[in-house]
Short mmCIF file of C-alpha atoms and ligand atoms in Angstrom, two decimals:
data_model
loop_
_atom_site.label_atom_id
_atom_site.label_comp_id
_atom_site.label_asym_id
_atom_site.label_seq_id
_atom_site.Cartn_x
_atom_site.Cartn_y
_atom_site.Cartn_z
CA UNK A 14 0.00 0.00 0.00
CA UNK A 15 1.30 3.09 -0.86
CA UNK A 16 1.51 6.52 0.78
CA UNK A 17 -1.82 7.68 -1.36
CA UNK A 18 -3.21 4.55 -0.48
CA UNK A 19 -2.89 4.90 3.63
CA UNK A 20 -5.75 2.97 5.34
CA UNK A 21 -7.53 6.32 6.75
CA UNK A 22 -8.21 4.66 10.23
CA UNK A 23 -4.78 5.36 11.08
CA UNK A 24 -4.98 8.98 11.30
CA UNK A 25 -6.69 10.80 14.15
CA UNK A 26 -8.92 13.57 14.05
CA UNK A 27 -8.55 16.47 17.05
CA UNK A 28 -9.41 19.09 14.91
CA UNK A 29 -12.91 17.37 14.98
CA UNK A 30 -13.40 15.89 18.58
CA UNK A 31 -17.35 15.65 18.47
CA UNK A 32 -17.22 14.12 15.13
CA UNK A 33 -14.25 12.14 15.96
CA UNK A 34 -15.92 10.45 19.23
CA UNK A 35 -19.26 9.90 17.37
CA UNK A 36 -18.17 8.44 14.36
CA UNK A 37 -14.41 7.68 14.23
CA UNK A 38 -14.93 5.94 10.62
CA UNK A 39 -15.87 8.90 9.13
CA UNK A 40 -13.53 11.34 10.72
CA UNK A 41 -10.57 9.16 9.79
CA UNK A 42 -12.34 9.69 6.05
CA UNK A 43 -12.50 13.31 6.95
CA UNK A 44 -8.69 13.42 8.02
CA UNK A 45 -7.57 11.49 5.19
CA UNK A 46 -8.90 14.04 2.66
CA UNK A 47 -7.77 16.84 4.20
CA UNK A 48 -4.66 15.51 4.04
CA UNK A 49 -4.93 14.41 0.42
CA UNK A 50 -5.48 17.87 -0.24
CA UNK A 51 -2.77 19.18 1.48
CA UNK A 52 -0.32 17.01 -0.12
CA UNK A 53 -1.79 17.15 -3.74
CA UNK A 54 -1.84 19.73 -6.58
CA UNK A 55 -4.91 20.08 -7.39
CA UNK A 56 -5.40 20.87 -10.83
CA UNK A 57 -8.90 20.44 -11.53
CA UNK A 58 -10.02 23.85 -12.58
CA UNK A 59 -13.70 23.55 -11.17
CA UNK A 60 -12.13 22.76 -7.68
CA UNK A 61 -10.38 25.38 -4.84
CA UNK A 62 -9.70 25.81 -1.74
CA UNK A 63 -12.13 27.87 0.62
CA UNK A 64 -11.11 30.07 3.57
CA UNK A 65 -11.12 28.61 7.11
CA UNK A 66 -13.86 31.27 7.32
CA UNK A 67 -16.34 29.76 4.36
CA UNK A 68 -15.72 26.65 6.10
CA UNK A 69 -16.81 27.86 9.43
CA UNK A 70 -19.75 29.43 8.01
CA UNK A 71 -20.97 25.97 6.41
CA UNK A 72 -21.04 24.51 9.71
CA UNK A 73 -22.70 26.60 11.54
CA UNK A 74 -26.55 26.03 13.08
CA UNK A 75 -27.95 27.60 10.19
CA UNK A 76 -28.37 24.16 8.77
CA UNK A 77 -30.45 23.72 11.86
CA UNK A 78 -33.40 25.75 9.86
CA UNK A 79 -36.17 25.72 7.55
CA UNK A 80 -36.78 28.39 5.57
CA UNK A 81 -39.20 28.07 2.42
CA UNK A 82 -39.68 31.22 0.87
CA UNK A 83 -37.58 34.33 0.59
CA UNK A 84 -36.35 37.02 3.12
CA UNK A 85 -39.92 39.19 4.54
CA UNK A 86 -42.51 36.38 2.87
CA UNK A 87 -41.38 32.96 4.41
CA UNK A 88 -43.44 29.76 5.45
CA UNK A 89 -41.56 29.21 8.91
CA UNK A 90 -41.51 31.42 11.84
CA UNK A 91 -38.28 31.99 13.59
CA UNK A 92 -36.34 34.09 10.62
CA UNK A 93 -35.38 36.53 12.61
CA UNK A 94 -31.75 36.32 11.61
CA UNK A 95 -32.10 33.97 8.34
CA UNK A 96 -33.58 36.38 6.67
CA UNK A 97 -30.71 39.09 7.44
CA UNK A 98 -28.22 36.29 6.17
CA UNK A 99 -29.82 36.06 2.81
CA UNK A 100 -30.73 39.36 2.30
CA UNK A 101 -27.09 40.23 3.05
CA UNK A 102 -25.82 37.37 0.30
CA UNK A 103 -28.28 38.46 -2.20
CA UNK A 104 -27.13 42.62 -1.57
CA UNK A 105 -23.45 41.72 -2.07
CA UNK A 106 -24.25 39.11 -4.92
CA UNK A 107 -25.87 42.33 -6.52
CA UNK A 108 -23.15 44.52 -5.74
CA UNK A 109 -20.40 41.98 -6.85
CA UNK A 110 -21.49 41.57 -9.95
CA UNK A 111 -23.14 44.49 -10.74
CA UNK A 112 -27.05 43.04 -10.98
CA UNK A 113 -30.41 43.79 -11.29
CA UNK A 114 -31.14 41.10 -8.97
CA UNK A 115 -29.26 37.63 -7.29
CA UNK A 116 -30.94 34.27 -6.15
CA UNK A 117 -28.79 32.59 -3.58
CA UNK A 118 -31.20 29.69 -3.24
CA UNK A 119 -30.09 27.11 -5.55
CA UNK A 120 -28.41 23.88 -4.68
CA UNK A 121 -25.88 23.56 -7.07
CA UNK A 122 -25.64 24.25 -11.22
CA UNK A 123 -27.58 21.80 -12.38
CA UNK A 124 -30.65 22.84 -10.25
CA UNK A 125 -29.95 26.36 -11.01
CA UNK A 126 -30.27 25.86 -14.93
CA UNK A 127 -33.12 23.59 -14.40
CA UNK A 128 -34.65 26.59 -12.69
CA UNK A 129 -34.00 28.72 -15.65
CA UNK A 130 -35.83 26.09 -18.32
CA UNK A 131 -38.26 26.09 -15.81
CA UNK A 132 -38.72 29.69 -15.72
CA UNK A 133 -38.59 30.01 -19.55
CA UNK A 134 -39.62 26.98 -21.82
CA UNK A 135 -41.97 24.44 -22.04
CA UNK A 136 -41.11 20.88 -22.01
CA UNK A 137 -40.50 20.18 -25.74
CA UNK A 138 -39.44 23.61 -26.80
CA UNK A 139 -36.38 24.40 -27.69
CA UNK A 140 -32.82 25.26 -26.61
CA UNK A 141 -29.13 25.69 -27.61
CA UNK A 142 -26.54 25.25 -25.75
CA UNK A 143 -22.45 24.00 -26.43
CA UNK A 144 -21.94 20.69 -27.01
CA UNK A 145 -20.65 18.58 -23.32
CA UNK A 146 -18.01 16.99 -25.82
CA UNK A 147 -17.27 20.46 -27.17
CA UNK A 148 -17.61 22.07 -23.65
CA UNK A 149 -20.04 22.51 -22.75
CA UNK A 150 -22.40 21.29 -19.85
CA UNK A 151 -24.79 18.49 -19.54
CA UNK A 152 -27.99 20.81 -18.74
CA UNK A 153 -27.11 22.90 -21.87
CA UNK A 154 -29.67 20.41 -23.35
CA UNK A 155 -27.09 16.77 -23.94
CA UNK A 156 -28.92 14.36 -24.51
CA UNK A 157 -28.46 12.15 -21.34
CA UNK A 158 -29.52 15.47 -19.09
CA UNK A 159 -33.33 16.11 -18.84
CA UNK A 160 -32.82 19.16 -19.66
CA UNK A 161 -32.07 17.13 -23.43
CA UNK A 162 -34.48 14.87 -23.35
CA UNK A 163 -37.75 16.95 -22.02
CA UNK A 164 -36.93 19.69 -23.83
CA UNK A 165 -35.36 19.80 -27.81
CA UNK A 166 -31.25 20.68 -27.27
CA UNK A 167 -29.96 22.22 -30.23
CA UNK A 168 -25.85 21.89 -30.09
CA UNK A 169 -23.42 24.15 -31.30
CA UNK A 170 -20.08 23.32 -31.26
CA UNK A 171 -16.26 24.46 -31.69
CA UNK A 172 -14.08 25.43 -35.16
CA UNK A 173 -12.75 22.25 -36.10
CA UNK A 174 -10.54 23.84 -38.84
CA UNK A 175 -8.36 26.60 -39.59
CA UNK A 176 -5.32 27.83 -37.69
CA UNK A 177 -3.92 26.03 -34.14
CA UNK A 178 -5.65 28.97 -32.50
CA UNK A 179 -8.88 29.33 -34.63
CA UNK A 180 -9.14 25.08 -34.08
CA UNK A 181 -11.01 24.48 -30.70
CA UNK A 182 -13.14 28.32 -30.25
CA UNK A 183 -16.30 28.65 -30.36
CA UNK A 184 -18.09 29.41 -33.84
CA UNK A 185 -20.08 32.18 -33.28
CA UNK A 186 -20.71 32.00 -36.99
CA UNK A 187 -22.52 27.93 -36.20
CA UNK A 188 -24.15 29.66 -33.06
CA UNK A 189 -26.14 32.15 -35.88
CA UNK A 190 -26.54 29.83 -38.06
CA UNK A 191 -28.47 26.91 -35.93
CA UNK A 192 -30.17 30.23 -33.61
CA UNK A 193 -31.74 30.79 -37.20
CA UNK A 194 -32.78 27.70 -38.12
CA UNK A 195 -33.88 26.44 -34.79
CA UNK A 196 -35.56 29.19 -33.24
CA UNK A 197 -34.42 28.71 -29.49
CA UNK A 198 -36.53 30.26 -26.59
CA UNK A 199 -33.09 29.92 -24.74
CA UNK A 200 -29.06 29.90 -25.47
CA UNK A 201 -26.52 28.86 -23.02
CA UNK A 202 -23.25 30.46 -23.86
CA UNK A 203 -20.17 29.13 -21.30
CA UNK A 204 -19.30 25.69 -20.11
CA UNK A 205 -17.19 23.34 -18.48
CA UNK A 206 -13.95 23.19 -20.89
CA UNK A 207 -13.67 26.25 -22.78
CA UNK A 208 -10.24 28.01 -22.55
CA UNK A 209 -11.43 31.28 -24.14
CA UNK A 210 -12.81 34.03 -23.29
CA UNK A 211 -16.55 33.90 -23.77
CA UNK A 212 -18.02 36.49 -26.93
CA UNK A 213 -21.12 37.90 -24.31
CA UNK A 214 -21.92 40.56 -26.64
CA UNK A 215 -21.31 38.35 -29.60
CA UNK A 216 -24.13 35.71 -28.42
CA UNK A 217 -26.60 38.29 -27.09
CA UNK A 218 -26.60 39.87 -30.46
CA UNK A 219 -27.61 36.38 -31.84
CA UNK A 220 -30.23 36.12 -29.32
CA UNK A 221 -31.84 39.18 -30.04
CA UNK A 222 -31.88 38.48 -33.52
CA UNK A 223 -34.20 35.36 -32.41
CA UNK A 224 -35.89 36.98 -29.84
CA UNK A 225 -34.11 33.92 -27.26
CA UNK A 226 -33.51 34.76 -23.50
CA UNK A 227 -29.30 34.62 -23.38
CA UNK A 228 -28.00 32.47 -20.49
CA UNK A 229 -24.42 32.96 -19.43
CA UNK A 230 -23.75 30.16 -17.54
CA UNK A 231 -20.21 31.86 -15.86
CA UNK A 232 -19.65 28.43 -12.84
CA UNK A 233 -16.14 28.15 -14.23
CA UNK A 234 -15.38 31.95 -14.19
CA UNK A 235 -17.42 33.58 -11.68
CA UNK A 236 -13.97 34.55 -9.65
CA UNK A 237 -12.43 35.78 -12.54
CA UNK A 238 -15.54 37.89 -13.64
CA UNK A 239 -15.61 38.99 -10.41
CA UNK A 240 -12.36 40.11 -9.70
CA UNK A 241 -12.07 41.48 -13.31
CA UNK A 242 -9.84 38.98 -14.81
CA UNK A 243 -12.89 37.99 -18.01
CA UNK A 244 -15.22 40.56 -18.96
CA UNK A 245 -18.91 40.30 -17.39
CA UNK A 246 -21.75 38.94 -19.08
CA UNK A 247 -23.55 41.71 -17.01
CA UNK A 248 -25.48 43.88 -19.78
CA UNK A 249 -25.36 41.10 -22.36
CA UNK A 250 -26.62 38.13 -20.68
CA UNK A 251 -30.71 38.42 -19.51
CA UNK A 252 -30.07 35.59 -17.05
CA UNK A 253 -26.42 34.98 -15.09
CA UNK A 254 -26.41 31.39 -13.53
CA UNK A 255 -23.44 30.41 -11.19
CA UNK A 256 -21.71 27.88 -8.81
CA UNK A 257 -20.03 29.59 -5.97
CA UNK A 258 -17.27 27.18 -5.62
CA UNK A 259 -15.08 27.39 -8.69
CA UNK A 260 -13.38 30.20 -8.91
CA UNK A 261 -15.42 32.02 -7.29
CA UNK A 262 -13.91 30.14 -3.58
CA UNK A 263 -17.29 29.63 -2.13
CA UNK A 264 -18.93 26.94 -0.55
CA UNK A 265 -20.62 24.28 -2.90
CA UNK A 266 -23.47 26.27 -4.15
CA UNK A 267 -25.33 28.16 -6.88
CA UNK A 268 -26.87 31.84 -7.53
CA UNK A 269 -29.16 32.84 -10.38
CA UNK A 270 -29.15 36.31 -11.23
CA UNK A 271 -31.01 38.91 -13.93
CA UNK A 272 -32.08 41.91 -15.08
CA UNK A 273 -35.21 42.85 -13.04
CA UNK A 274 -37.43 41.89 -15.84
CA UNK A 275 -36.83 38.18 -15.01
CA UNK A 276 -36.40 38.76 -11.69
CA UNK A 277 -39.74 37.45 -10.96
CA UNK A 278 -39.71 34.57 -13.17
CA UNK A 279 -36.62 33.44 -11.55
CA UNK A 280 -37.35 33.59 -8.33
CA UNK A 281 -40.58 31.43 -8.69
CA UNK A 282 -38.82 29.23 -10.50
CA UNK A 283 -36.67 28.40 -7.75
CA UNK A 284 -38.96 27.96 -4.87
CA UNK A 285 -41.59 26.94 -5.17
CA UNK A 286 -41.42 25.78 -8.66
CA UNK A 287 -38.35 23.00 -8.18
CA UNK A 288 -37.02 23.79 -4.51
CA UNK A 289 -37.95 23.43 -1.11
CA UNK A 290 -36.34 25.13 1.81
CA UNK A 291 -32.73 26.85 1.10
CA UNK A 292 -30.18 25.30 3.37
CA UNK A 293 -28.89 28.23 5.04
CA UNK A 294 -25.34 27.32 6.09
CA UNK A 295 -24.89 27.39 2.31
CA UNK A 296 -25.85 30.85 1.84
CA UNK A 297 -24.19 32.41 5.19
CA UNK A 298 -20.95 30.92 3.49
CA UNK A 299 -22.28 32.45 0.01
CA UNK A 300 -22.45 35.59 1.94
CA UNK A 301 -18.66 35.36 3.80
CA UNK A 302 -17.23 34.37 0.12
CA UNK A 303 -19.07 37.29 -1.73
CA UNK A 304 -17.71 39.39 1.10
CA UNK A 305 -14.11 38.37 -0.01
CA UNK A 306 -14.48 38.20 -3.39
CA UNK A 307 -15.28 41.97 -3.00
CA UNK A 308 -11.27 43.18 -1.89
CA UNK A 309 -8.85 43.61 -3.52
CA UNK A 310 -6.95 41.01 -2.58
CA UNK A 311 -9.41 39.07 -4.65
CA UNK A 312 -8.89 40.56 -7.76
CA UNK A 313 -4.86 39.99 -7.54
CA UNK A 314 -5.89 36.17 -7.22
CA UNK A 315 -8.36 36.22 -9.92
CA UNK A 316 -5.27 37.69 -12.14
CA UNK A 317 -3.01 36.25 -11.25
CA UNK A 318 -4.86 32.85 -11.61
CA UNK A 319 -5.10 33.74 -15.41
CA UNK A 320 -1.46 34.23 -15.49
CA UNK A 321 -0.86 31.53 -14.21
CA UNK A 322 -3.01 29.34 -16.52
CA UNK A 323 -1.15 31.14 -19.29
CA UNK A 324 2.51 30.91 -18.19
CA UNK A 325 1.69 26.59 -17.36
CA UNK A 326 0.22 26.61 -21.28
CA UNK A 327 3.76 28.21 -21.98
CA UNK A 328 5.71 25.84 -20.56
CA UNK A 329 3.51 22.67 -21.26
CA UNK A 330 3.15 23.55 -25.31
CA UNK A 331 7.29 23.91 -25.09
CA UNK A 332 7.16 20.68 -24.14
CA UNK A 333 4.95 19.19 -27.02
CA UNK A 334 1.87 19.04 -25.35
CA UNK A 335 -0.59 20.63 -27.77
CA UNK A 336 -3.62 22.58 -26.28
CA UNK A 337 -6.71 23.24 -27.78
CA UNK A 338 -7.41 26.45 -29.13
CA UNK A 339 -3.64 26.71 -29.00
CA UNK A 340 -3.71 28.33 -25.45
CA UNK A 341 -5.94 29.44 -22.54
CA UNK A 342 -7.51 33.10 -21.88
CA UNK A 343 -8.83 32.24 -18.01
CA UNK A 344 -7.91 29.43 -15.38
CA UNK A 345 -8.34 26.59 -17.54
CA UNK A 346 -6.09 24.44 -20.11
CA UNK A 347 -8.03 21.66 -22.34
CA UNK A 348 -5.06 19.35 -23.67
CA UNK A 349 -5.18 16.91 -26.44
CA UNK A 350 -2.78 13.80 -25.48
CA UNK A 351 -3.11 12.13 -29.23
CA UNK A 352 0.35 13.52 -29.75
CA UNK A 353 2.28 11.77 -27.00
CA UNK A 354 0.29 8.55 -27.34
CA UNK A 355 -1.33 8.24 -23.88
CA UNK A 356 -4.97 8.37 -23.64
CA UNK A 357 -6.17 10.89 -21.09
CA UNK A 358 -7.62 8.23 -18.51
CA UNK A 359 -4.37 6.39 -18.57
CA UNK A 360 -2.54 9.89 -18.33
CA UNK A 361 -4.96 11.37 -15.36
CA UNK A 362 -4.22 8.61 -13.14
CA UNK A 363 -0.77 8.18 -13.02
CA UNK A 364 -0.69 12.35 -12.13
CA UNK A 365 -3.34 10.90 -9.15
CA UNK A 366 -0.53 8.69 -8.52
CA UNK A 367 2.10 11.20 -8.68
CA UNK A 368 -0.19 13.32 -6.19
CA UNK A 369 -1.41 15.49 -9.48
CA UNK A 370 -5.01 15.61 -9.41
CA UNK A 371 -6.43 16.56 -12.91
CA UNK A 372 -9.39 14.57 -14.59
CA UNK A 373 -9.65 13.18 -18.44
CA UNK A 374 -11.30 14.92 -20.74
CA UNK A 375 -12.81 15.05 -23.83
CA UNK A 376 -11.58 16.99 -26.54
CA UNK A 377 -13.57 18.84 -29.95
CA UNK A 378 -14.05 15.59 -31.90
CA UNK A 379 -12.88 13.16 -29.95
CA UNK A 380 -11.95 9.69 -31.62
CA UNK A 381 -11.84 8.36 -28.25
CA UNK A 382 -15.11 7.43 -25.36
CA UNK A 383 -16.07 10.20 -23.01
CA UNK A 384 -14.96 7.46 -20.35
CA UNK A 385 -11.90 6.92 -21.64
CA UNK A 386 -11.37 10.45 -24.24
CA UNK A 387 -8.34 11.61 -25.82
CA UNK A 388 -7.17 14.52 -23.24
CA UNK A 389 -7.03 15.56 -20.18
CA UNK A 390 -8.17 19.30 -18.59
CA UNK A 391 -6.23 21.34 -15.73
CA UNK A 392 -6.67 24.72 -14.08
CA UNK A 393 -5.22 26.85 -11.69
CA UNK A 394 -7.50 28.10 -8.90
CA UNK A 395 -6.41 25.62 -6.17
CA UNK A 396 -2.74 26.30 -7.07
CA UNK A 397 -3.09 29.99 -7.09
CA UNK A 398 -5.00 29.96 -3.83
CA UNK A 399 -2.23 28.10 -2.00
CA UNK A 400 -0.06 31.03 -3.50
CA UNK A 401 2.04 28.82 -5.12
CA UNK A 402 4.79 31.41 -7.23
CA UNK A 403 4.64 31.51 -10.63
CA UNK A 404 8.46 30.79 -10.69
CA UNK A 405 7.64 27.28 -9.94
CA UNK A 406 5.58 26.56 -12.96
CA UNK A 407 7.94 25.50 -15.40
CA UNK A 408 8.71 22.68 -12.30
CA UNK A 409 4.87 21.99 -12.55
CA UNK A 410 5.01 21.38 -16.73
CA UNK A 411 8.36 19.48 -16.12
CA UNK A 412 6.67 16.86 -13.60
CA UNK A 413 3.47 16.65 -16.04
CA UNK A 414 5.43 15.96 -19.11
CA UNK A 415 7.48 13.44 -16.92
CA UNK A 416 4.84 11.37 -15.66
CA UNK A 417 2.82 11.32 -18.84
CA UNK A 418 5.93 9.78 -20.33
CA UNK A 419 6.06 7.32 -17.70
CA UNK A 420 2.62 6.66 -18.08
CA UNK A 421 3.50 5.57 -21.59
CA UNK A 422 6.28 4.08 -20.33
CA UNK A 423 5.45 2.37 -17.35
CA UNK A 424 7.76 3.99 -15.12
CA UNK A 425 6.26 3.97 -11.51
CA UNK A 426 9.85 4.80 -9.81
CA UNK A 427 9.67 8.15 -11.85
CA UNK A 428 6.29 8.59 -10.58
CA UNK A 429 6.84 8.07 -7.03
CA UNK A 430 9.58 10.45 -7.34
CA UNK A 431 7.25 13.38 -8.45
CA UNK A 432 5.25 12.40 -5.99
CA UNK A 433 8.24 13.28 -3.13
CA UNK A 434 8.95 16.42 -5.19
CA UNK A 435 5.28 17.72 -5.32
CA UNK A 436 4.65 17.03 -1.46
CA UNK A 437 7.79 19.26 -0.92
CA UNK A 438 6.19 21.96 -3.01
CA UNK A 439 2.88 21.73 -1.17
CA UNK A 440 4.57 21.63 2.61
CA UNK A 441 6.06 25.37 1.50
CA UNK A 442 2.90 26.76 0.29
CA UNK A 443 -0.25 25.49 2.71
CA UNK A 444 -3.54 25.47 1.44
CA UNK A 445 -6.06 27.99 2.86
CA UNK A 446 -8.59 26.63 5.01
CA UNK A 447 -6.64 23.26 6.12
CA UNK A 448 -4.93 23.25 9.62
CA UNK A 449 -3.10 20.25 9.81
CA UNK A 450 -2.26 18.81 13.29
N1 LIG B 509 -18.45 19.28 -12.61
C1 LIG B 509 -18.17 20.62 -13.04
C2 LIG B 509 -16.81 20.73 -13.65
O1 LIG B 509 -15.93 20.01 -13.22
O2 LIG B 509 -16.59 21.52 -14.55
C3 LIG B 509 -19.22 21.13 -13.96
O3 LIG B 509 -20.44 20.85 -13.45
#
């Protein structure tokens, strides 16, 4: 059994006495995945780091309480102070991001844009949205989602010719084209693997000319928006849907906002139309995360987790690794593996091994299985949170390119070594939030 491997039992839990008295199995789970993430880098770009202060805020007795309804028109007594916690997320969710009006309510993205095709469309009527192999996101209307098969998804997809940097963007010129002949009553612009920055004005022009409410679905780059690293859909976009722990370094969570047209529509949606009562710990940490996402320290981490992205493209393309679109605008880098003849699955978990967490990917037309695809997709929002220099990134291409190769190769002594070298990195830079004993 390996280091990664250790049987969790083994490791005690003081920072969690209660927890650890009641139930030592799971705080010995607990233990052993803060650890993990302590020792890792964690590439995935939809994952971060909180503060020790979201954290706090999610367990706090707020979860205690139900609260069905919104702040002033609720269908529990006792909101004396829940209602000043969401009101207080939903004013700085509005003041963040410069909106009409901010939902706090949701449980997550998927619920969030199921609110917004339930606010907007009946079932059978149609919507377009990117393509999940593409990059987009299974409730832009895939087929597998519900929101595919209840309602008629209409893909669009990326350029799959021209220049390195034309391949892999999005073609606004397809987007027309299909908004035209398909007559949406919604488009989804964003997703889950797209390196580029995102056209806003480009695609609300396009919905206008179809008379379709424009979705910017901005999970991936709330932070960034936020902190003024991407340009805001704000203006563009009738609807704004959100996760709040991307990298936007939230709790896990979701936030709907609009212009104050379909504020009402929105809202309804959401409770009582798919949700019951809003679990409050959620939003109080909503509120704490909104609250730091509005200093300026925040917007020095949402650049400098774009320049980071960029400078890691830098050094992984010098190394042969080619990445779609030819290079990444935000936190994110899609990367094709065909070239160095490991498939992305194969590739993914020998980083796990070498305590570098990224996941396989698809990439724009894919030969390969979505479970087993061609490539494999990293980001830097964990990494920049632990404030990890961007001095050391060349070090981070060179141990990707080297256990890749001894993926291919079958070289575990090469990958155990990374391993040693990336633990040594991660002891200098701790992660926010984790206090290890
Ligand atoms: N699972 C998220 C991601 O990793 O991008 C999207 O829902």
């Amino acid at each position: 059994m390996t280091q990664h491997q250790s049987s969790p039992q083994h490791q005690s839990s003081p920072q969690h006495p209660h927890l650890h008295r009641a139930d030592p199995e799971i705080a010995a789970l607990v233990a052993a995945e803060q650890r993990l993430q302590a020792d890792t880098l964690r590439l995935i770009p939809s994952e971060n780091y909180v503060s020790a202060a979201v954290l706090e805020a999610t367990g706090t007795v707020l979860q205690n309480k139900y609260s069905e309804g919104y702040p002033g028109k609720r269908y529990y007594e006792g909101q004396q102070y829940i209602d000043q916690v969401e009101a207080l997320a939903v004013d700085r969710a509005k003041a963040l991001f410069g909106v009409d009006h901010a939902n706090v309510q949701p449980y997550s993205g998927s619920p969030a844009n199921l609110a917004v095709y339930l606010a907007f469309l009946q079932p059978g009527d149609t919507v377009l949205g990117m393509a999940l192999p593409m990059g987009g996101h299974l409730t832009h209307g895939w087929g597998v989602s519900a929101t595919g098969s209840w309602f008629r998804g209409v893909q669009y997809g990326v350029r799959a010719t021209g220049s390195a940097e034309e391949r892999g963007r999005t073609d606004l010129d397809q987007v027309r084209e299909l908004a035209l002949k398909e007559r949406p009553k919604v488009i989804f612009c964003g997703g889950t693997a797209v390196p580029r920055t995102i056209d806003f004005a480009g695609f609300a022009e396009i919905a206008r000319e179809v008379d379709a409410v424009l979705v910017a679905d901005i999970a991936h780059i709330a932070g960034l928006v936020a902190g003024g690293a991407h340009p805001s859909p704000v203006g563009h976009a009738d609807v704004i849907s959100t996760t709040t722990h991307k990298t936007l370094r939230g709790p896990r969570g979701a936030m709907l906002m609009s212009t104050e047209q379909h504020a009402r529509a929105i809202d309804r949606a959401v409770f009582p139309g798919l949700q019951g009562g809003p679990h409050n710990h959620t939003t109080a940490a909503i509120a704490v995360a909104l609250k730091e996402a509005a200093g300026p320290e925040f917007r020095t981490y949402a650049r400098q987790v774009v320049d980071n992205a960029r400078t890691l493209g830098e050094q992984l393309a010098a190394r042969g690794f080619e990445l779609v679109s030819g290079g990444t605008d935000n936190h994110l880098l899609l990367i094709d593996l065909t070239s160095k003849d490991v498939p992305g699955k194969v590739a993914a978990k020998a980083l796990d091994r070498a305590g570098i967490v990224v996941n396989y990917n698809t990439v724009p037309y894919d030969t390969r299985k979505p479970f087993d695809p061609s490539g494999i997709r990293i980001g830097t929002p964990a990494l920049t949170s632990r404030g990890i220099p961007q001095s050391e990134l060349a070090a981070v291409a060179e141990w990707i390119d080297r256990t890749v190769s001894a993926a291919r190769d079958g070289d575990e002594d090469t990958v155990a070594t990374v391993r040693a070298e990336v633990k040594e990195l991660m002891d200098a830079h701790p992660a926010p939030g984790l206090t290890l004993d």
